[in-house]
PDB file of C-alpha atoms and ligand atoms in Angstrom:
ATOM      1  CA  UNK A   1     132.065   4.631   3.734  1.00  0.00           C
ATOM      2  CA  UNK A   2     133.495   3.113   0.895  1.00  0.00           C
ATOM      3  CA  UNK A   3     134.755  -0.202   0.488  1.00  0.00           C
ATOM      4  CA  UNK A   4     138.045   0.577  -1.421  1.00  0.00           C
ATOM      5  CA  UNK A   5     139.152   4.117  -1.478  1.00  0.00           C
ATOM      6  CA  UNK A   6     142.173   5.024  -2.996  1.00  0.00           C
ATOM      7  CA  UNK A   7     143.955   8.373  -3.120  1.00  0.00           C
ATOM      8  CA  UNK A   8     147.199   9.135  -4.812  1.00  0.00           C
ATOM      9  CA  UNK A   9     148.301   5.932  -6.156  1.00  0.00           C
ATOM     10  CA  UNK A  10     151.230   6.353  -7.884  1.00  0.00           C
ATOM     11  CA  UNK A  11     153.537   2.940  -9.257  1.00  0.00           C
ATOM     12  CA  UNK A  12     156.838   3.777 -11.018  1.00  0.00           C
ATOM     13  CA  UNK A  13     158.375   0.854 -13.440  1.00  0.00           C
ATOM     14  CA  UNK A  14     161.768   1.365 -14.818  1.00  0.00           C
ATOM     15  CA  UNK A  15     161.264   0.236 -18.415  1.00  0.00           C
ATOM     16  CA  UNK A  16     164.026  -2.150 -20.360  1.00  0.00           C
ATOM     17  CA  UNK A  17     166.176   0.974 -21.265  1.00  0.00           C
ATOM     18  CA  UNK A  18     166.092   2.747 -17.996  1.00  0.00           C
ATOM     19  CA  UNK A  19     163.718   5.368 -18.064  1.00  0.00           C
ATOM     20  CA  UNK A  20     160.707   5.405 -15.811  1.00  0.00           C
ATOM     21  CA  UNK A  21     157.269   4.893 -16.812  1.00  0.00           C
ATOM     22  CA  UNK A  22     154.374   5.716 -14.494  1.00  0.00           C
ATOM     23  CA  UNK A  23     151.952   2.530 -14.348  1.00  0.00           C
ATOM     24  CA  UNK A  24     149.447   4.300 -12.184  1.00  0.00           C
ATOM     25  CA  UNK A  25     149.829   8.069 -12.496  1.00  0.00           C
ATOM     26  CA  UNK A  26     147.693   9.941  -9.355  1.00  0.00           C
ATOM     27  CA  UNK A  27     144.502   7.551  -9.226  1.00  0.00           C
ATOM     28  CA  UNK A  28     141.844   8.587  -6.599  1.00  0.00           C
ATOM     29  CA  UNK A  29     138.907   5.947  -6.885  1.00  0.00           C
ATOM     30  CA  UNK A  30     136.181   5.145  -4.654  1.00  0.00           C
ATOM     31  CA  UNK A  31     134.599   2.003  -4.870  1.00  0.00           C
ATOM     32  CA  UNK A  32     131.194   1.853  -2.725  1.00  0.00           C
ATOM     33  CA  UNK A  33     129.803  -1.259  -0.899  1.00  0.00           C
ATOM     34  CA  UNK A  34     128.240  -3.584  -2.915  1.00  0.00           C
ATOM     35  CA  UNK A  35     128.778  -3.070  -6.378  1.00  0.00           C
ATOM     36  CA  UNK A  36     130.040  -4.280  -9.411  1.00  0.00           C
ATOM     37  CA  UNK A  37     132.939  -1.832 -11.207  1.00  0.00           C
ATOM     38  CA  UNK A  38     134.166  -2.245 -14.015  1.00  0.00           C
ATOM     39  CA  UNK A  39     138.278  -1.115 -14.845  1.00  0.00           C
ATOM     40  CA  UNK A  40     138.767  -0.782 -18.472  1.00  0.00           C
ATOM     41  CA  UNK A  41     141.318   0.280 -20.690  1.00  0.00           C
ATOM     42  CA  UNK A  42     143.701  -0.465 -22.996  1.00  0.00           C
ATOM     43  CA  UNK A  43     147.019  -3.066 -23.109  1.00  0.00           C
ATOM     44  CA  UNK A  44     149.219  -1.319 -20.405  1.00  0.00           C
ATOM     45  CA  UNK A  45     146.744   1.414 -19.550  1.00  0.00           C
ATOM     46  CA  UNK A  46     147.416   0.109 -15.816  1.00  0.00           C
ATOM     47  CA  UNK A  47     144.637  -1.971 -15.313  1.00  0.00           C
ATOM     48  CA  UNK A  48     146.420  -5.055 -13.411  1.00  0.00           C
ATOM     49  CA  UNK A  49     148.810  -2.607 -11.318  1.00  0.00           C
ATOM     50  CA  UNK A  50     145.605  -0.887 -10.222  1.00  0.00           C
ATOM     51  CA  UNK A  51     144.293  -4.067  -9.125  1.00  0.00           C
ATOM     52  CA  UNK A  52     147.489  -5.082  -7.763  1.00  0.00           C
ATOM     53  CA  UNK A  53     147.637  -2.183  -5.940  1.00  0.00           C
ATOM     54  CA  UNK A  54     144.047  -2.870  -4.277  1.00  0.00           C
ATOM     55  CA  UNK A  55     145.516  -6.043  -2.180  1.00  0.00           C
ATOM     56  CA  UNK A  56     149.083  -4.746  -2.171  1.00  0.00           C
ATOM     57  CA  UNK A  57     150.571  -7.620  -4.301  1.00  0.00           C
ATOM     58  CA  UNK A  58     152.163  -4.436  -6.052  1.00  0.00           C
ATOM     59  CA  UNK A  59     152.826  -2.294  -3.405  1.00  0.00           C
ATOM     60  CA  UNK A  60     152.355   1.239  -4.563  1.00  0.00           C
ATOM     61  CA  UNK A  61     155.154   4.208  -4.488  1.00  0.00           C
ATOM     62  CA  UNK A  62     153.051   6.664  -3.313  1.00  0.00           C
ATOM     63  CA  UNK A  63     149.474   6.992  -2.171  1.00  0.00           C
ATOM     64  CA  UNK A  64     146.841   5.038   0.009  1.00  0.00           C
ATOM     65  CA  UNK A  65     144.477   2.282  -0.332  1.00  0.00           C
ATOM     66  CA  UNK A  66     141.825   2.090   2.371  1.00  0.00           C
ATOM     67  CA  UNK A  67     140.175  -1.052   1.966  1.00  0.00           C
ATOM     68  CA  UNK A  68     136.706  -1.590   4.347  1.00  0.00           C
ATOM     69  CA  UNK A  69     138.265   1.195   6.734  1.00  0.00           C
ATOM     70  CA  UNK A  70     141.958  -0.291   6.776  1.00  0.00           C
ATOM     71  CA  UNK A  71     144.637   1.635   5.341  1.00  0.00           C
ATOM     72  CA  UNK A  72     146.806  -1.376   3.825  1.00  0.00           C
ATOM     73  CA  UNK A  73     149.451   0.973   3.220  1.00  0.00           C
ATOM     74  CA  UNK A  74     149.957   1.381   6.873  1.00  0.00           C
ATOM     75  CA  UNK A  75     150.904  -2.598   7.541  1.00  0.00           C
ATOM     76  CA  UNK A  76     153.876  -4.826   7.395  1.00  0.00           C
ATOM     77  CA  UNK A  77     153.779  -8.322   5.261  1.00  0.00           C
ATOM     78  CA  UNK A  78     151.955 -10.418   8.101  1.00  0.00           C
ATOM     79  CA  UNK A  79     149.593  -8.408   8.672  1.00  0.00           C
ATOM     80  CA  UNK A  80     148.914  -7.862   5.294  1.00  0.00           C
ATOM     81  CA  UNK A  81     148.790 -11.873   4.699  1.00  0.00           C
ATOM     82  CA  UNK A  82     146.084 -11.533   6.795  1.00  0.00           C
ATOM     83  CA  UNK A  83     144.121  -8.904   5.116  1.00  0.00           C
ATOM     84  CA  UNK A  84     144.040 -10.388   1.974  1.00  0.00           C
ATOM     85  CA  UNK A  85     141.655 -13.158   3.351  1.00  0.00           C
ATOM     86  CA  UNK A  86     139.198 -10.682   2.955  1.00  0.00           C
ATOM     87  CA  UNK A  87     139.818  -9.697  -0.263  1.00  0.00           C
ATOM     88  CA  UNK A  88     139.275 -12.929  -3.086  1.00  0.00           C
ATOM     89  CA  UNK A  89     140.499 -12.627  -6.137  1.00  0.00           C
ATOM     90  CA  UNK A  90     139.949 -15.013  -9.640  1.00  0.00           C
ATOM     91  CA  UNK A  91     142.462 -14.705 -12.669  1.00  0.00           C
ATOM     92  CA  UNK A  92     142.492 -15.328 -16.204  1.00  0.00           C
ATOM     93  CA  UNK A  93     144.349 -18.990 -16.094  1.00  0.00           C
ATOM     94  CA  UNK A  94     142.672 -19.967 -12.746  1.00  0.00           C
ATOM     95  CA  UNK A  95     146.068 -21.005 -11.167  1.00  0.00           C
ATOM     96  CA  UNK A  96     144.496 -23.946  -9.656  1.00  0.00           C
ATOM     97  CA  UNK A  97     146.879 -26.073  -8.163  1.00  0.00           C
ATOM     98  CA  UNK A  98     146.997 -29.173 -10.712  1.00  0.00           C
ATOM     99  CA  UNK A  99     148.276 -32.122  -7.735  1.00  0.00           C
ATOM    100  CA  UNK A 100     144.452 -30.988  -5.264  1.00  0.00           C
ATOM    101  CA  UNK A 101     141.651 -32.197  -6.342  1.00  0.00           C
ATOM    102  CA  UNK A 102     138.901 -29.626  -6.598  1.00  0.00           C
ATOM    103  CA  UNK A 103     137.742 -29.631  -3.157  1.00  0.00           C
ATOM    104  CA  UNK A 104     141.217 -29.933  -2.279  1.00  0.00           C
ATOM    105  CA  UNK A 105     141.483 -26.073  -4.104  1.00  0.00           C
ATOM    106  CA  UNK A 106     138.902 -24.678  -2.507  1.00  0.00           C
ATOM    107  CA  UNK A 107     140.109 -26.204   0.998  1.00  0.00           C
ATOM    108  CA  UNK A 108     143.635 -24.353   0.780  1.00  0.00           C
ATOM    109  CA  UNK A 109     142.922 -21.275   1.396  1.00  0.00           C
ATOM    110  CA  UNK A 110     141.328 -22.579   4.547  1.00  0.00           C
ATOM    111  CA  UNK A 111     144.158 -24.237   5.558  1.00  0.00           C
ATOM    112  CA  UNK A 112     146.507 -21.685   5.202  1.00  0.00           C
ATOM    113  CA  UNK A 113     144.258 -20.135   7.084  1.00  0.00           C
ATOM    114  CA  UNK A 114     144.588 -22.250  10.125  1.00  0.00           C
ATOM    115  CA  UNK A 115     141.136 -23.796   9.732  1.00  0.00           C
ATOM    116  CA  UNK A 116     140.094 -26.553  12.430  1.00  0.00           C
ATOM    117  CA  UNK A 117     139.998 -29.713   9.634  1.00  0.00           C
ATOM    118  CA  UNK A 118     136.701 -30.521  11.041  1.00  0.00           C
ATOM    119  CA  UNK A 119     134.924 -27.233  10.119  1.00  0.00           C
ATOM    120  CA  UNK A 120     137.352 -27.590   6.380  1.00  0.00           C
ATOM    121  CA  UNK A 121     134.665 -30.449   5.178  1.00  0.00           C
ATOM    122  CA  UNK A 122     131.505 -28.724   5.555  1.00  0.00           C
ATOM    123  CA  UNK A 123     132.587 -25.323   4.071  1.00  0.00           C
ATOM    124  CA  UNK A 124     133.842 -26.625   1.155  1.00  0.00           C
ATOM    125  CA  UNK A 125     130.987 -28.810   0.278  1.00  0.00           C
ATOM    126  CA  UNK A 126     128.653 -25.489   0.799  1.00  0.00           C
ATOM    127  CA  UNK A 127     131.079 -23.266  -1.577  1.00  0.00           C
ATOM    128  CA  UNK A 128     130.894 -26.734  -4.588  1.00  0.00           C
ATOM    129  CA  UNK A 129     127.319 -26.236  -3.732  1.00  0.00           C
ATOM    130  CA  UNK A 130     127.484 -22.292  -4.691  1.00  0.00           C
ATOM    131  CA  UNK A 131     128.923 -22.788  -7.344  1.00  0.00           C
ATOM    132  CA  UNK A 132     127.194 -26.236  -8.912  1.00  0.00           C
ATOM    133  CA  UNK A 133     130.391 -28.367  -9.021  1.00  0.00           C
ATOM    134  CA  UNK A 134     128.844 -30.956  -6.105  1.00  0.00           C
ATOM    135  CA  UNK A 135     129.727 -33.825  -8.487  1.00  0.00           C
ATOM    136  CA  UNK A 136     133.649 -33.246  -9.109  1.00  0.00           C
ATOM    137  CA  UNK A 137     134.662 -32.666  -5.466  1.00  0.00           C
ATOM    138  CA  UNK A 138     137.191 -35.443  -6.204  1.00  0.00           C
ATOM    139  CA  UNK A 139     138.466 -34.785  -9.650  1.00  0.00           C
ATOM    140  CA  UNK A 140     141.580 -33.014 -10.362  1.00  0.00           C
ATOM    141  CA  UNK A 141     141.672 -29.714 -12.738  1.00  0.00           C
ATOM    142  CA  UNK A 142     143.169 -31.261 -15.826  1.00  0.00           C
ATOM    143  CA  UNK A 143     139.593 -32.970 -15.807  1.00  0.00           C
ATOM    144  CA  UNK A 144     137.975 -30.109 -15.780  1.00  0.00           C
ATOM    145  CA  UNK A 145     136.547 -27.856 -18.583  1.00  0.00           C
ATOM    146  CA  UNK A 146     137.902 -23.921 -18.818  1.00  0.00           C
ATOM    147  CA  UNK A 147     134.254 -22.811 -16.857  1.00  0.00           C
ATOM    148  CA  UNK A 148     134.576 -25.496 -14.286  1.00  0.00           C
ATOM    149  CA  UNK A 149     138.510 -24.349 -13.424  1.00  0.00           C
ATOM    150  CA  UNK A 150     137.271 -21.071 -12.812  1.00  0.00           C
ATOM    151  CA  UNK A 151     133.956 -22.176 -10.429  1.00  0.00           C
ATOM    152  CA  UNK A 152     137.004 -23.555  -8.673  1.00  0.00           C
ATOM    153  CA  UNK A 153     138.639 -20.621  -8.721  1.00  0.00           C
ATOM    154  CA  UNK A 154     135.400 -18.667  -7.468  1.00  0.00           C
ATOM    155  CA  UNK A 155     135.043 -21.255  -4.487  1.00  0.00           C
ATOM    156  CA  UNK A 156     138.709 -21.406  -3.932  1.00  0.00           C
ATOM    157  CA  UNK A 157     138.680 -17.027  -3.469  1.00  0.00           C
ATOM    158  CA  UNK A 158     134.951 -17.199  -1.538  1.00  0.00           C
ATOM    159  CA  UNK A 159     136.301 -19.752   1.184  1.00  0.00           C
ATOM    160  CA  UNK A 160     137.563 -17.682   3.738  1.00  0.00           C
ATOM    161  CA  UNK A 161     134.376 -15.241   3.343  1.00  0.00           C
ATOM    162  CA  UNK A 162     136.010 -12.101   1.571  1.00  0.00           C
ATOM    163  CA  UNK A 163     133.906  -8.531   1.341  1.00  0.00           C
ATOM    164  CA  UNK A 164     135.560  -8.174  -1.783  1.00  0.00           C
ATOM    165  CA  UNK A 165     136.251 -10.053  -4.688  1.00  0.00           C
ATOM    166  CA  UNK A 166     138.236  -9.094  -7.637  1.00  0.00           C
ATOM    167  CA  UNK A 167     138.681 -10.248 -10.558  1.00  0.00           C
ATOM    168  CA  UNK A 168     141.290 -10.244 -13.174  1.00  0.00           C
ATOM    169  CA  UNK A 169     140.694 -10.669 -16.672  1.00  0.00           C
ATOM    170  CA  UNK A 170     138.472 -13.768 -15.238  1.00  0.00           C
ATOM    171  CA  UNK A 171     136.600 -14.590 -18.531  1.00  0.00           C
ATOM    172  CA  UNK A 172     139.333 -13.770 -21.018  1.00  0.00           C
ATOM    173  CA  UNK A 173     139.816 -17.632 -21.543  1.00  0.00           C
ATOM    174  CA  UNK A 174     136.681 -18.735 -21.853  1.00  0.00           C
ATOM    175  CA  UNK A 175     134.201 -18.782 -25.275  1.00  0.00           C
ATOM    176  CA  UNK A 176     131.507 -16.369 -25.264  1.00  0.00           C
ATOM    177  CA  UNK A 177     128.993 -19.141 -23.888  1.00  0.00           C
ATOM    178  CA  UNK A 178     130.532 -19.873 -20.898  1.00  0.00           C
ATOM    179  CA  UNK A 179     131.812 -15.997 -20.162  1.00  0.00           C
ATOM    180  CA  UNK A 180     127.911 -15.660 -19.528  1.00  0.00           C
ATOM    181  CA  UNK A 181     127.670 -18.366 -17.184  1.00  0.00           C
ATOM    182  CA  UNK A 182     130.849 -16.751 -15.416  1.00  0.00           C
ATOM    183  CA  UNK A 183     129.520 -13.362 -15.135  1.00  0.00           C
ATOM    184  CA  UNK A 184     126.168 -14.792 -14.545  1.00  0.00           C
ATOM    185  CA  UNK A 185     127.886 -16.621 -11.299  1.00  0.00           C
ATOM    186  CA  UNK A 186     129.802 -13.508 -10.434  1.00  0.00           C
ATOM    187  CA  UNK A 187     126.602 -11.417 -10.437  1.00  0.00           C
ATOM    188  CA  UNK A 188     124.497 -13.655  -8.162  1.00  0.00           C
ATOM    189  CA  UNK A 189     127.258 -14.074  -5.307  1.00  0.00           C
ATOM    190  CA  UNK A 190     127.527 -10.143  -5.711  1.00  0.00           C
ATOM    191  CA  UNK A 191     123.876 -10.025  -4.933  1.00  0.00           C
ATOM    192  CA  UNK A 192     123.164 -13.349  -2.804  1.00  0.00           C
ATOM    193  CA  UNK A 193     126.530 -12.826  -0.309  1.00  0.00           C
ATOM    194  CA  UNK A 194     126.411  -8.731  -1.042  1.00  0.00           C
ATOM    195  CA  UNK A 195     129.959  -9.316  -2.189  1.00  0.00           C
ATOM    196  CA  UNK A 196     131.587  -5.844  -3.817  1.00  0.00           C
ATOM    197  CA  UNK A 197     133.393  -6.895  -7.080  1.00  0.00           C
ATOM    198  CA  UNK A 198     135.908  -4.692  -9.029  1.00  0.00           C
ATOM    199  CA  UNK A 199     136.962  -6.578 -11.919  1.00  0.00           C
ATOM    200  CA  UNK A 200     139.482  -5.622 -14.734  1.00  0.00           C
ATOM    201  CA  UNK A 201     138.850  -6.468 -18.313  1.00  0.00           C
ATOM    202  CA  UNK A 202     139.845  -5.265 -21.791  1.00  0.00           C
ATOM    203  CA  UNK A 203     136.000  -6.899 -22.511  1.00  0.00           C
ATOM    204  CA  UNK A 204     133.374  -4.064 -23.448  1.00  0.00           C
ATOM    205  CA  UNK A 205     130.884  -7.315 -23.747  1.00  0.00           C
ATOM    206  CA  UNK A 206     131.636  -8.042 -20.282  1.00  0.00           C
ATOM    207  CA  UNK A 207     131.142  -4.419 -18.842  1.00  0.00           C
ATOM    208  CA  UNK A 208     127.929  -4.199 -20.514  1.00  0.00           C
ATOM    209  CA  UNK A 209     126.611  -7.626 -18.783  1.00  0.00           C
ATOM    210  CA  UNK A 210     127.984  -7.167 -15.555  1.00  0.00           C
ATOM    211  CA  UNK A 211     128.972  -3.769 -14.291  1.00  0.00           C
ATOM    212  CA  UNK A 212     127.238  -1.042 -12.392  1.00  0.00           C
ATOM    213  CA  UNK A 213     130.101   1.437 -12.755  1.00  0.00           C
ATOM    214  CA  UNK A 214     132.988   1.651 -15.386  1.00  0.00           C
ATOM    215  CA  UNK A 215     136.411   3.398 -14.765  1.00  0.00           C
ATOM    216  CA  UNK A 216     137.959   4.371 -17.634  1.00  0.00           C
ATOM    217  CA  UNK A 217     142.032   4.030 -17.552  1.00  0.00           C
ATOM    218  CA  UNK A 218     145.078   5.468 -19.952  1.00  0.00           C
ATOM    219  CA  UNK A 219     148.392   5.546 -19.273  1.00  0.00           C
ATOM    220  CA  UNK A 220     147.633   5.009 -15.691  1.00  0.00           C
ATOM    221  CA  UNK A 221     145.428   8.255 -15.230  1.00  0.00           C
ATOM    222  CA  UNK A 222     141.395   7.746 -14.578  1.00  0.00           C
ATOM    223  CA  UNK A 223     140.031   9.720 -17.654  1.00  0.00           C
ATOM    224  CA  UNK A 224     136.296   8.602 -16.930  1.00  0.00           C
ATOM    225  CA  UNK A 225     134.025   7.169 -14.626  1.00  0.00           C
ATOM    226  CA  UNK A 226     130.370   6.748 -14.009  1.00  0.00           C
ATOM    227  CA  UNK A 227     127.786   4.232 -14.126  1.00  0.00           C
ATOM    228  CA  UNK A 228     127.991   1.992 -17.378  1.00  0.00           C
ATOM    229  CA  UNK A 229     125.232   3.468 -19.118  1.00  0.00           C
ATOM    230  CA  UNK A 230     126.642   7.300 -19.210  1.00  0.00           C
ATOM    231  CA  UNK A 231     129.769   6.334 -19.752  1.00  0.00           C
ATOM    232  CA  UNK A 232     129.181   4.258 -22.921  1.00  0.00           C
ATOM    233  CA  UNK A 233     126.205   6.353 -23.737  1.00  0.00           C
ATOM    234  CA  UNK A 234     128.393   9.203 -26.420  1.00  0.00           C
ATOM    235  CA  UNK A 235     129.547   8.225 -29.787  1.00  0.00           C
TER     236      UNK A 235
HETATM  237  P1  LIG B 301     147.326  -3.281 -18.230  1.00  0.00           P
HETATM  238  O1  LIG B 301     146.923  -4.258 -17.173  1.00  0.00           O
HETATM  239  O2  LIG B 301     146.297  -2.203 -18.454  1.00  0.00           O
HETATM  240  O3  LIG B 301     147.746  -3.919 -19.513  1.00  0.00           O
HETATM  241  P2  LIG B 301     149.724  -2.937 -16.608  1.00  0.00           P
HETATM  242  O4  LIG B 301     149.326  -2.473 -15.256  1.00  0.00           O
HETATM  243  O5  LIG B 301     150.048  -4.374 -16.784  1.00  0.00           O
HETATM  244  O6  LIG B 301     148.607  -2.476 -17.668  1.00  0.00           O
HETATM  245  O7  LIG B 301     151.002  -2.118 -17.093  1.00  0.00           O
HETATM  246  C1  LIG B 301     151.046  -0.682 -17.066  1.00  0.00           C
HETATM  247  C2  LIG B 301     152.423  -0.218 -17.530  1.00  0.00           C
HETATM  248  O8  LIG B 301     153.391  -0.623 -16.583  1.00  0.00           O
HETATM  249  C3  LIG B 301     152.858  -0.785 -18.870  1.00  0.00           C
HETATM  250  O9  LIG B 301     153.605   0.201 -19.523  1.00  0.00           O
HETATM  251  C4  LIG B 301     153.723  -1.942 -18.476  1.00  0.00           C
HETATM  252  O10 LIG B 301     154.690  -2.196 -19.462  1.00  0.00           O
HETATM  253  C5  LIG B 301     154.374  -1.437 -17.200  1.00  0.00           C
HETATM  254  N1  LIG B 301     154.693  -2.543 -16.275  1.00  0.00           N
HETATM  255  C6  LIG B 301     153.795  -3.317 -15.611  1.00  0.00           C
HETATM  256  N2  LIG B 301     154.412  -4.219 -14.830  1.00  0.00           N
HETATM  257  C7  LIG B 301     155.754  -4.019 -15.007  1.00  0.00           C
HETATM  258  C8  LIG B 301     156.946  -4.628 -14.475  1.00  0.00           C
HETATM  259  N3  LIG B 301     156.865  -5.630 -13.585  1.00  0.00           N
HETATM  260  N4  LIG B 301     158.139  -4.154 -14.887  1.00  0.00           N
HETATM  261  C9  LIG B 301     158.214  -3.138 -15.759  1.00  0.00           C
HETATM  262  N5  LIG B 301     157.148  -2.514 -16.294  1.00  0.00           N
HETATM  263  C10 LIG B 301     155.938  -2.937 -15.930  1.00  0.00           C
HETATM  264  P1  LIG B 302     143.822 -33.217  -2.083  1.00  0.00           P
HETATM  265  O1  LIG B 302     144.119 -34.676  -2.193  1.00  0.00           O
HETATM  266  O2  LIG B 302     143.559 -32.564  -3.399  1.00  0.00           O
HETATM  267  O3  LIG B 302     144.785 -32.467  -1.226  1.00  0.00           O
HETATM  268  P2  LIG B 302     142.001 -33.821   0.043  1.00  0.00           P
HETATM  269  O4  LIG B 302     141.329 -35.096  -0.253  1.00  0.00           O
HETATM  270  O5  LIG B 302     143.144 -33.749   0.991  1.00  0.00           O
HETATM  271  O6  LIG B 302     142.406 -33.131  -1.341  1.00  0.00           O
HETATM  272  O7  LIG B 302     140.892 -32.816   0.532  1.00  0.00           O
HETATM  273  C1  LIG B 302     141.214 -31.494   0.897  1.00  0.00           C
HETATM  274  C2  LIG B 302     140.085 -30.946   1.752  1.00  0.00           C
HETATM  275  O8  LIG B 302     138.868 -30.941   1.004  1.00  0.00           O
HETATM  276  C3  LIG B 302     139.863 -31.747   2.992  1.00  0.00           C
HETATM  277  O9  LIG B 302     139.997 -30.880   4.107  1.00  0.00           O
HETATM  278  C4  LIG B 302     138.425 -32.247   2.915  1.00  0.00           C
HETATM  279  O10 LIG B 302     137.753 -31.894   4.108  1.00  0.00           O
HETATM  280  C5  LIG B 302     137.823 -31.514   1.753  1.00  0.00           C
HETATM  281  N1  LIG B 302     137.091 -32.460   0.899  1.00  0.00           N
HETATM  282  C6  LIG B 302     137.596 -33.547   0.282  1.00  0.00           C
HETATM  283  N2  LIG B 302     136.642 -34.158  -0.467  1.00  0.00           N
HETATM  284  C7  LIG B 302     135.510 -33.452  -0.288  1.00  0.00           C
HETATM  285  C8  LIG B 302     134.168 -33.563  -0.780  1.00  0.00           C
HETATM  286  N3  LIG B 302     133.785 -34.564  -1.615  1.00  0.00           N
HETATM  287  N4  LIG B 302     133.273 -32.633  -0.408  1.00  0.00           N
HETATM  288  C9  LIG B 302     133.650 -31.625   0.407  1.00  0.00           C
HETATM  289  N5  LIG B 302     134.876 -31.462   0.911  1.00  0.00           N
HETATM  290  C10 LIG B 302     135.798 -32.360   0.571  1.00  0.00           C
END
């Protein structure tokens, strides 16, 4: 089974003068358990309304998204609130909350979840652990370096123990140095915790550090797919 399948995906936009333009044009994508896949493509290929459509922020006009046996497309907003705490997901600019501290961050997802305070403590001093940021527990995000904002981020999305964890243009703000330690992060939760990570990136750098598989989007159509090293292998 996979752990996102999607079949027939289709997400209509009407553009500024009124005529329709397909964001996601018939995608049918399986993502197995486990791995790391890479989406790709270029400025308004569809990348972020494919990943948008994976956790139903966008949801699509036509077509279905399974996600670990659930059909999403099947279930009404509260239900779906409740989905998406098993499905993490990291941005670009972090969107860290800039009034919480950093544990604070990582705490509200639990929170929202309708954690017992008691077991709140402990689980987020495990997930600063995970992700080496122990020491700034109390400090607030404007403190906080581009890499460390998105360890937050990473803790903040791991809290509530996702299955899947994606990631949207995560490294995009960061310098070259610190994209490493970020992917180097994301590639040891994906194989410490098992955690399946599709990720969306206009980055070929990034694919080649981090990706098993690469899906290659334009104009909202897949036009290749395969494991990284076929894919990029021809001139
Ligand atoms: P990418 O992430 O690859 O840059 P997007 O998914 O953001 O691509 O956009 C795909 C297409 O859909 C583009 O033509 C974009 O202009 C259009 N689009 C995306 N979101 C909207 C929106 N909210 N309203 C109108 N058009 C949109
Ligand atoms: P904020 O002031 O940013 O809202 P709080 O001090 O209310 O942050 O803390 C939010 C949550 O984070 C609390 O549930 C608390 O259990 C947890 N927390 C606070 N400080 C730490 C820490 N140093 N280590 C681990 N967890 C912490």
């Amino acid at each position: 089974a996979s752990m996102v399948r999607l079949s027939g995906i289709a997400k209509i936009f009407q553009s500024k003068d009124g005529t329709p333009v397909a964001a996601l044009d018939g995608i049918d994508l399986d993502i197995p358990h486990g791995g790391i896949t890479a989406i790709v493509g270029p400025s308004g290929a569809g990348k972020s309304s494919l990943l948008r459509a994976v956790n139903m922020l966008e949801r699509p006009d036509a077509g279905r998204v399974v996600v670990d046996g659930t059909d999403l497309t099947m279930l009404d907003e509260p239900a779906l609130r409740r989905v998406r705490q098993s499905i993490g997901m990291i941005f670009q600019h972090f969107n860290l909350l800039a009034n919480r501290t950093v544990a604070g961050n990582v705490a509200l997802s639990l929170e929202l979840a309708g954690w017992n305070r008691d077991r709140i403590g402990p689980r987020v001093a495990e997930l600063l652990a995970l992700v080496g940021l122990t020491e700034k527990a109390g400090q607030y995000p404007a403190a906080l370096s581009g890499g460390q904002k998105q360890r937050v981020g990473i803790a903040r999305a791991l809290a509530p123990s996702p299955r899947l964890l994606l990631c949207d243009e995560a490294t995009s703000a960061l310098d070259p140095e610190t994209t490493r330690q970020i992917l180097a992060l994301i590639r040891r939760i994906n194989r410490e915790l098992g955690l399946t990570v599709l990720l969306i990136t206009h980055e070929m750098g990034v694919v080649r550090e981090v990706a098993d598989q690469v899906v290659v989007l334009e104009a909202g159509r897949i036009i290749e797919q395969g494991p990284v090293a076929t894919v990029f292998a021809h001139p």
